[in-house]
Coordinates of C-alpha atoms in Angstrom, one line a residue:
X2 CA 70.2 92.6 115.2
X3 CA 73.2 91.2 113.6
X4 CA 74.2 92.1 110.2
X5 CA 75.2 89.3 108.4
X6 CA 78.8 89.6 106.4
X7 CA 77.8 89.9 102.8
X8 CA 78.0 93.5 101.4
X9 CA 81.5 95.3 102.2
X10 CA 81.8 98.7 100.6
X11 CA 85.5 100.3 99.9
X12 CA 86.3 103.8 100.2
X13 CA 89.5 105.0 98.1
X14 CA 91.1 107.7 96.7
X15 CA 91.1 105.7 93.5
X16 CA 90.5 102.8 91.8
X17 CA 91.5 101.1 88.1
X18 CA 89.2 102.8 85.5
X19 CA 88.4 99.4 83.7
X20 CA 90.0 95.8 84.1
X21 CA 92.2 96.6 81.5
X22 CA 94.0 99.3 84.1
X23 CA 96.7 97.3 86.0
X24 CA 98.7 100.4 87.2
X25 CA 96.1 102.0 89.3
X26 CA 97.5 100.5 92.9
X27 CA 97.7 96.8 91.9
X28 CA 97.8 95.5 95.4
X29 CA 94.4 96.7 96.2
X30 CA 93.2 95.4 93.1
X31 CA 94.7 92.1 93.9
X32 CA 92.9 91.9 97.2
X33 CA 89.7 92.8 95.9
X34 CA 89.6 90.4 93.3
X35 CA 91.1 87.5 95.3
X36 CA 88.2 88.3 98.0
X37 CA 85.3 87.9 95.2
X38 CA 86.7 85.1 94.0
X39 CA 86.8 83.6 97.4
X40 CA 83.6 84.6 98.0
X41 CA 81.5 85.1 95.0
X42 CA 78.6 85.6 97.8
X43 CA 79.4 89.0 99.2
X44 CA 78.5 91.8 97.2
X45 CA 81.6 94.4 96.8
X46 CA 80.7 98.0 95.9
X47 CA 83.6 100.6 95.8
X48 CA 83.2 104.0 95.9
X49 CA 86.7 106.0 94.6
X50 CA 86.8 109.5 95.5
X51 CA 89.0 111.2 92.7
X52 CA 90.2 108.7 90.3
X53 CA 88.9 108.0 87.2
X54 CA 88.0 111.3 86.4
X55 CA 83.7 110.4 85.4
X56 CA 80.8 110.1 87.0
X57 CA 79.4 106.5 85.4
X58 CA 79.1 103.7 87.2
X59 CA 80.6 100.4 85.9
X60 CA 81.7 96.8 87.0
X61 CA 84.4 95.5 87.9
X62 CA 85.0 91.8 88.1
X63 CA 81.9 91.1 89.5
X64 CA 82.3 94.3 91.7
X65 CA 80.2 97.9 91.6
X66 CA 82.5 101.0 91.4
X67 CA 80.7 104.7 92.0
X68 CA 83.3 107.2 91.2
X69 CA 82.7 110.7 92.9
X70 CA 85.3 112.4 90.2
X71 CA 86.6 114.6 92.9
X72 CA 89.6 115.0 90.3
X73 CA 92.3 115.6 93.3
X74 CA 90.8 119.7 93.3
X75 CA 90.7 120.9 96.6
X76 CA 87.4 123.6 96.2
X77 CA 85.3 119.9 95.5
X78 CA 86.7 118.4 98.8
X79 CA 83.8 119.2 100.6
X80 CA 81.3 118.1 97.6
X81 CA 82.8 114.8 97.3
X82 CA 82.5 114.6 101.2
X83 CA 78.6 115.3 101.0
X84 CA 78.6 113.0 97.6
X85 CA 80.4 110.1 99.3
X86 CA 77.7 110.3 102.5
X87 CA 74.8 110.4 100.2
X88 CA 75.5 107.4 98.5
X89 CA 76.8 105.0 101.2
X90 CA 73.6 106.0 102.5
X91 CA 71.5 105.5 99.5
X92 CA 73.4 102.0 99.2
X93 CA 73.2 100.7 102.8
X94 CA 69.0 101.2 102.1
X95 CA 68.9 98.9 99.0
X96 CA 71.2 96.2 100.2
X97 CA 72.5 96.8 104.3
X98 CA 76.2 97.3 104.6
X99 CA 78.3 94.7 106.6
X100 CA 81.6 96.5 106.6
X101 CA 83.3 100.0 105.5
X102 CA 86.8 99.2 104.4
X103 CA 88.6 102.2 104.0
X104 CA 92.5 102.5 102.7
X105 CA 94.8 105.5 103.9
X106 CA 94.2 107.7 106.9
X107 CA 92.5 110.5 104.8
X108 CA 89.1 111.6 103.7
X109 CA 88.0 108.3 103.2
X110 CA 88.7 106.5 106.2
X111 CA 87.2 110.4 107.9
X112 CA 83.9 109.6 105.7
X113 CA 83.9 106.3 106.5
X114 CA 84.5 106.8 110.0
X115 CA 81.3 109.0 110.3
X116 CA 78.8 107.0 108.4
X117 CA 79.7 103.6 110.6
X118 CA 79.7 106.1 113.7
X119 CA 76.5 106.9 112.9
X120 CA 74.9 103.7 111.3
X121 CA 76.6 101.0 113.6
X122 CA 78.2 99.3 111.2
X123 CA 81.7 98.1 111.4
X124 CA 85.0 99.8 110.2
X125 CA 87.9 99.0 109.2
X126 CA 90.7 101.3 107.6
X127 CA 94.0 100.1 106.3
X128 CA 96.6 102.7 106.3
X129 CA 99.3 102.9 103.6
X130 CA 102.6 104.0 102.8
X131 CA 103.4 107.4 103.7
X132 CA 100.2 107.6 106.1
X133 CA 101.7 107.0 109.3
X134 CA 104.5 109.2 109.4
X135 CA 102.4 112.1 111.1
X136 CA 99.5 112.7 113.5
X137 CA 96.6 113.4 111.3
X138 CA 94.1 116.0 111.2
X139 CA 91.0 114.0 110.8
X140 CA 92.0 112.1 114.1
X141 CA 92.0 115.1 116.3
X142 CA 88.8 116.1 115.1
X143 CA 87.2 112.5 114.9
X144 CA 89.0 109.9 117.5
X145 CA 88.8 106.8 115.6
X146 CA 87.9 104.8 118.9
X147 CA 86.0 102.0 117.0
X148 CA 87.7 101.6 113.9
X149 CA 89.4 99.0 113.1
X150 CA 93.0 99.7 112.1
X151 CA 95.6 98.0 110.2
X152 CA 99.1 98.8 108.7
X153 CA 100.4 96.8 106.4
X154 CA 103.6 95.6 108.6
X155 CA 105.3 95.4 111.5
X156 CA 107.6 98.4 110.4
X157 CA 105.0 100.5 109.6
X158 CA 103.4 99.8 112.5
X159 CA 106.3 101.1 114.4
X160 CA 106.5 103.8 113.1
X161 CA 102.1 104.6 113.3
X162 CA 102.7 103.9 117.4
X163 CA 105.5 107.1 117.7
X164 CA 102.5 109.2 116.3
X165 CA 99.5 107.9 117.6
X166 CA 98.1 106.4 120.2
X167 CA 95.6 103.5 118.7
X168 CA 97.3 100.0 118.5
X169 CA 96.3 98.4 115.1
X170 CA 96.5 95.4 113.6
X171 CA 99.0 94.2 110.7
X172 CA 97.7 92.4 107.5
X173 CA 100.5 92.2 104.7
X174 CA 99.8 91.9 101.2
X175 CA 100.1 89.3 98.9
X176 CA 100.6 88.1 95.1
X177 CA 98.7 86.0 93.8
X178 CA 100.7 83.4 91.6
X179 CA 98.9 83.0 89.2
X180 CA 100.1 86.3 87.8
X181 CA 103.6 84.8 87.6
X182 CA 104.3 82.3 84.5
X183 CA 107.5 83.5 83.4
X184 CA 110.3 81.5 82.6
X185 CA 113.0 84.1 81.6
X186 CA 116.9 84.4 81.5
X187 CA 118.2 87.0 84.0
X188 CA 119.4 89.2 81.1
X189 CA 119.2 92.2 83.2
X190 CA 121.6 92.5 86.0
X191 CA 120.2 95.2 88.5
X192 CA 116.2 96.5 88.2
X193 CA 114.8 99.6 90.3
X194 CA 110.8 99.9 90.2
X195 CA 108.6 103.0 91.3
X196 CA 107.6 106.2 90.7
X197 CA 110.6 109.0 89.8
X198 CA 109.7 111.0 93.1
X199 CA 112.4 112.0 96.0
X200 CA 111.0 109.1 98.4
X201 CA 112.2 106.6 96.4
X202 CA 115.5 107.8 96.2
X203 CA 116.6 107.2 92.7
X204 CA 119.0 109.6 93.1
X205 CA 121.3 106.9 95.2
X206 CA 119.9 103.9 92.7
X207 CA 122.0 105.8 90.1
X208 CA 125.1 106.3 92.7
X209 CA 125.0 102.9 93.6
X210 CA 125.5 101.6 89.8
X211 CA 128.0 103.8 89.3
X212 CA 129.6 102.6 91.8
X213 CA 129.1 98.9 90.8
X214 CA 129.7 99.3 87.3
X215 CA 133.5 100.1 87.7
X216 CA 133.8 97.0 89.6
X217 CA 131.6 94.6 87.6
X218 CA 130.1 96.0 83.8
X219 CA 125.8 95.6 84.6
X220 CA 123.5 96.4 82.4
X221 CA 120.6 98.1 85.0
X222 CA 116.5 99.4 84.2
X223 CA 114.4 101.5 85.6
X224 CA 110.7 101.4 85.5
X225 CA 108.5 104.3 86.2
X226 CA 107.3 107.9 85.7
X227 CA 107.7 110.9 88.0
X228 CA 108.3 114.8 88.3
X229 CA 112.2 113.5 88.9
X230 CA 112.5 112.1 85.7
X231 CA 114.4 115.0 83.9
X232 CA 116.5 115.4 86.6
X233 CA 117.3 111.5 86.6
X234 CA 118.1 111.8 83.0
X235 CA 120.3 114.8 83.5
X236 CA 122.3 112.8 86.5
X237 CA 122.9 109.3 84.6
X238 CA 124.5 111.7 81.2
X239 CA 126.7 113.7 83.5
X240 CA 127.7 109.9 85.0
X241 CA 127.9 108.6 81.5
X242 CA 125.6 105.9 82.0
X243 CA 123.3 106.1 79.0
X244 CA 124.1 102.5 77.9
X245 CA 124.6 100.9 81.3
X246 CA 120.8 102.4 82.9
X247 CA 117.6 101.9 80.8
X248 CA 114.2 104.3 81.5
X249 CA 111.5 102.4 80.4
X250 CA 108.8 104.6 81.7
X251 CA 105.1 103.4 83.3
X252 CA 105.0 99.4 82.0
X253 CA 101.5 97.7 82.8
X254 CA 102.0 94.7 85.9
X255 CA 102.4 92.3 83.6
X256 CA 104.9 94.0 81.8
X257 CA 107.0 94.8 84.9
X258 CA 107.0 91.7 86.3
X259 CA 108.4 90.4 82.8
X260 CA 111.2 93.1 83.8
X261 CA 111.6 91.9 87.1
X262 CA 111.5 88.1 86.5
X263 CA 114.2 88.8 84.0
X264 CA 116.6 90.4 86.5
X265 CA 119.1 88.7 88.8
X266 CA 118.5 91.9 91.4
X267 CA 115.8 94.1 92.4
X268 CA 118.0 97.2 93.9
X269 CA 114.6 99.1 95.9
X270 CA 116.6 102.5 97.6
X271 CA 112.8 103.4 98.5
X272 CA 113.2 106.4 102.2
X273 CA 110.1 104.0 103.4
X274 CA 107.3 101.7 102.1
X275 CA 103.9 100.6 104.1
X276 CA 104.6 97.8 102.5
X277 CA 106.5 97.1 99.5
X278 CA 104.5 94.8 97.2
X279 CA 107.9 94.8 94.8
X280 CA 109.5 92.8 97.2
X281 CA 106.8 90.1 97.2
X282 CA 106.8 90.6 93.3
X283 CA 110.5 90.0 93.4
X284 CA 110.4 87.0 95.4
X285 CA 107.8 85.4 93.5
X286 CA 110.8 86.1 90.1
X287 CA 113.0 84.3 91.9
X288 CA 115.2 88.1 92.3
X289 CA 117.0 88.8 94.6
X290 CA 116.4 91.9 96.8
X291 CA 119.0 94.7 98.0
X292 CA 116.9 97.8 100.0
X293 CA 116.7 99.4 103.2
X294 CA 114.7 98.0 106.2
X295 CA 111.9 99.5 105.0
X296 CA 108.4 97.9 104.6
X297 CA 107.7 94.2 104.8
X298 CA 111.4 93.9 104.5
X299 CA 113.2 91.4 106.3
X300 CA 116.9 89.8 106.4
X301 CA 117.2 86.5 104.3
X302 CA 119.7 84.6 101.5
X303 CA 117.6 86.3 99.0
X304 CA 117.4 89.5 100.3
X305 CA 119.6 91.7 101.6
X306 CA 119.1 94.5 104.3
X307 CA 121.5 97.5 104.0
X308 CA 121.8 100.8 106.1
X309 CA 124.4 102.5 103.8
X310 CA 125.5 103.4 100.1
X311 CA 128.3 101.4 100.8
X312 CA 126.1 98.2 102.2
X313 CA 124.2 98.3 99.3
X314 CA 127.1 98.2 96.5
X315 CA 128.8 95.4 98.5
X316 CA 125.7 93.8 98.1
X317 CA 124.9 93.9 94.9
X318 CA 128.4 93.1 93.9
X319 CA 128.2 89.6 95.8
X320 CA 124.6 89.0 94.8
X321 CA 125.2 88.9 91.1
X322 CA 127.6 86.2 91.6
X323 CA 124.9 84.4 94.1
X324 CA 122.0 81.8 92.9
X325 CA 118.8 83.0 94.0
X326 CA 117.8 79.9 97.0
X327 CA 115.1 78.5 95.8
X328 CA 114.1 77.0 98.7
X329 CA 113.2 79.8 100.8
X330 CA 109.6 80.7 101.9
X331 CA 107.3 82.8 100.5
X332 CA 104.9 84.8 103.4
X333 CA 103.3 87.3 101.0
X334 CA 100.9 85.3 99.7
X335 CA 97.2 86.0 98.7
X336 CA 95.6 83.8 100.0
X337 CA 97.2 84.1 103.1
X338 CA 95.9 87.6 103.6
X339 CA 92.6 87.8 103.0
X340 CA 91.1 88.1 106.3
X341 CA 87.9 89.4 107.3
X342 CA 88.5 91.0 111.0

């Protein structure tokens, strides 16, 4: 018999803690809520594996979350395995299951890939970031044959078919706009958003500015936490930057993109990115955008692909003389993305 579509359940490492929690992988939380409010019909239950650290239930706009509290310790692994089982089946006997939608190529799409094995329901795992840059255990031990797999762009998918031999799918991410009502000044010249880890390559953010600042004064931010952060301190004294780069720690979405909407360039010196929901952030602030070919990332007025140290202080030094062209269009778009496959 045919299941009808109206009960997807998410498996995820983890998952905002309240709707007050806007840092807890925003683009995920984006998606989620722009599906239930495009279909207030389907029931959405979402089972996090480690994150937030308790065992209650609670709701979510509109949505179920079961937290497992697996806590990221490595002795529970198996536990939250058996835990996570259990209750997708518990779940898919009160109200049948339409659709596992799993996110990385971990534990949870492994779990989820079992349970639809087994119950014939349909999967679907979206893999992100860092995911696809090596064959994974849980495939050699359980081909995922039927599952349906998507990266989050072309590059990435690149990238997942050097490693692998399943062909998936790409769905983007998107903003949604309504998140975006700020009318600022671009009082800050240069911004650099992420976490202070060596992937994201702060290290060459801070070489870059020092490079740009003898050309052109710029007053630069950066917004995030990370085990780097000492070290970044340490490197922008020694460079005497203290009152050209600002740390401004973990800021809540809205507060970032305040940041970002108030900056003439987003300077993203990112290794790689699935995705790269900045750049879509930027866009939507009317910033400009200096990074790698990483991600979604792609050549434009507005944004500007570099391959070198040197690329990228060329072009920030022309695009803070540049007007951000307006009338460019925007693909990363909510509404665009929510598909159902």
């Amino acid at each position: 018999m045919e299941n009808k579509l109206n009960h997807i359940v998410f498996l995820i490492p983890g998952f905002a803690q309240n709707e007050q929690d806007s840092t807890t992988i925003p683009a995920i939380q984006l998606y989620i809520k722009a599906l239930k409010n495009q279909h207030p019909e389907f029931q959405i239950t979402i089972i996090t594996f480690h994150f937030p650290y308790t065992n209650e239930k609670y709701n979510w706009h509109n949505c179920e979350v079961i937290p497992l509290n697996g806590c990221n310790i490595k002795w529970k692994q198996a536990y939250v395995w058996y835990k996570a089982y259990k209750v997708l089946s518990e779940i898919n006997k009160k109200n049948p299951i339409s659709i596992v939608h799993s996110f990385w190529l971990n534990e949870c799409t492994f779990i989820g890939n079992i349970f639809s094995k087994n119950k014939n329901i349909k999967h679907i795992c979206t893999s992100i970031g860092q995911d696809v840059l090596k064959e994974k255990f849980y495939f050699k031990i359980f081909p995922l044959k039927k599952t349906v797999l998507i990266c989050e762009s072309t590059i990435q998918k690149k990238i997942f078919l050097t490693k692998n031999k399943y062909n998936p799918k790409v769905v983007s991410w998107g903003i949604d706009t309504n998140d975006f009502i700020f009318n600022a000044n671009k009082t800050i010249d240069i911004i650099g958003v992420g976490s202070l880890i060596p992937i994201k390559n702060f290290q060459l953010f801070i070489d870059i500015i020092y490079e740009v600042n003898k050309i052109t004064p710029v007053k630069t931010m950066i917004i995030g936490e990370g085990f780097e952060k000492e070290m970044i301190q340490k490197k922008i004294k020694e460079l005497k930057l203290e009152n050209v780069i600002t740390l401004t720690g973990l800021l809540n979405y809205r507060g970032t993109l305040s940041n970002i909407s108030k900056s003439k360039i987003l300077l993203h010196t990112s290794n790689h990115e699935g995705f790269g929901m900045i750049f879509a952030e930027a866009l939507q602030c009317k910033t400009m955008v200096v990074s790698k070919e990483v991600g979604c990332a792609y050549s434009s007025e507005n944004w500007h692909i570099c391959t070198s140290k040197e690329e990228m202080i060329a072009a920030c030094v022309k695009a803070l003389s540049a007007t951000f062209l307006e009338t460019e269009h925007h693909p990363f778009l909510i509404e665009k993305q929510l598909t159902i496959i």
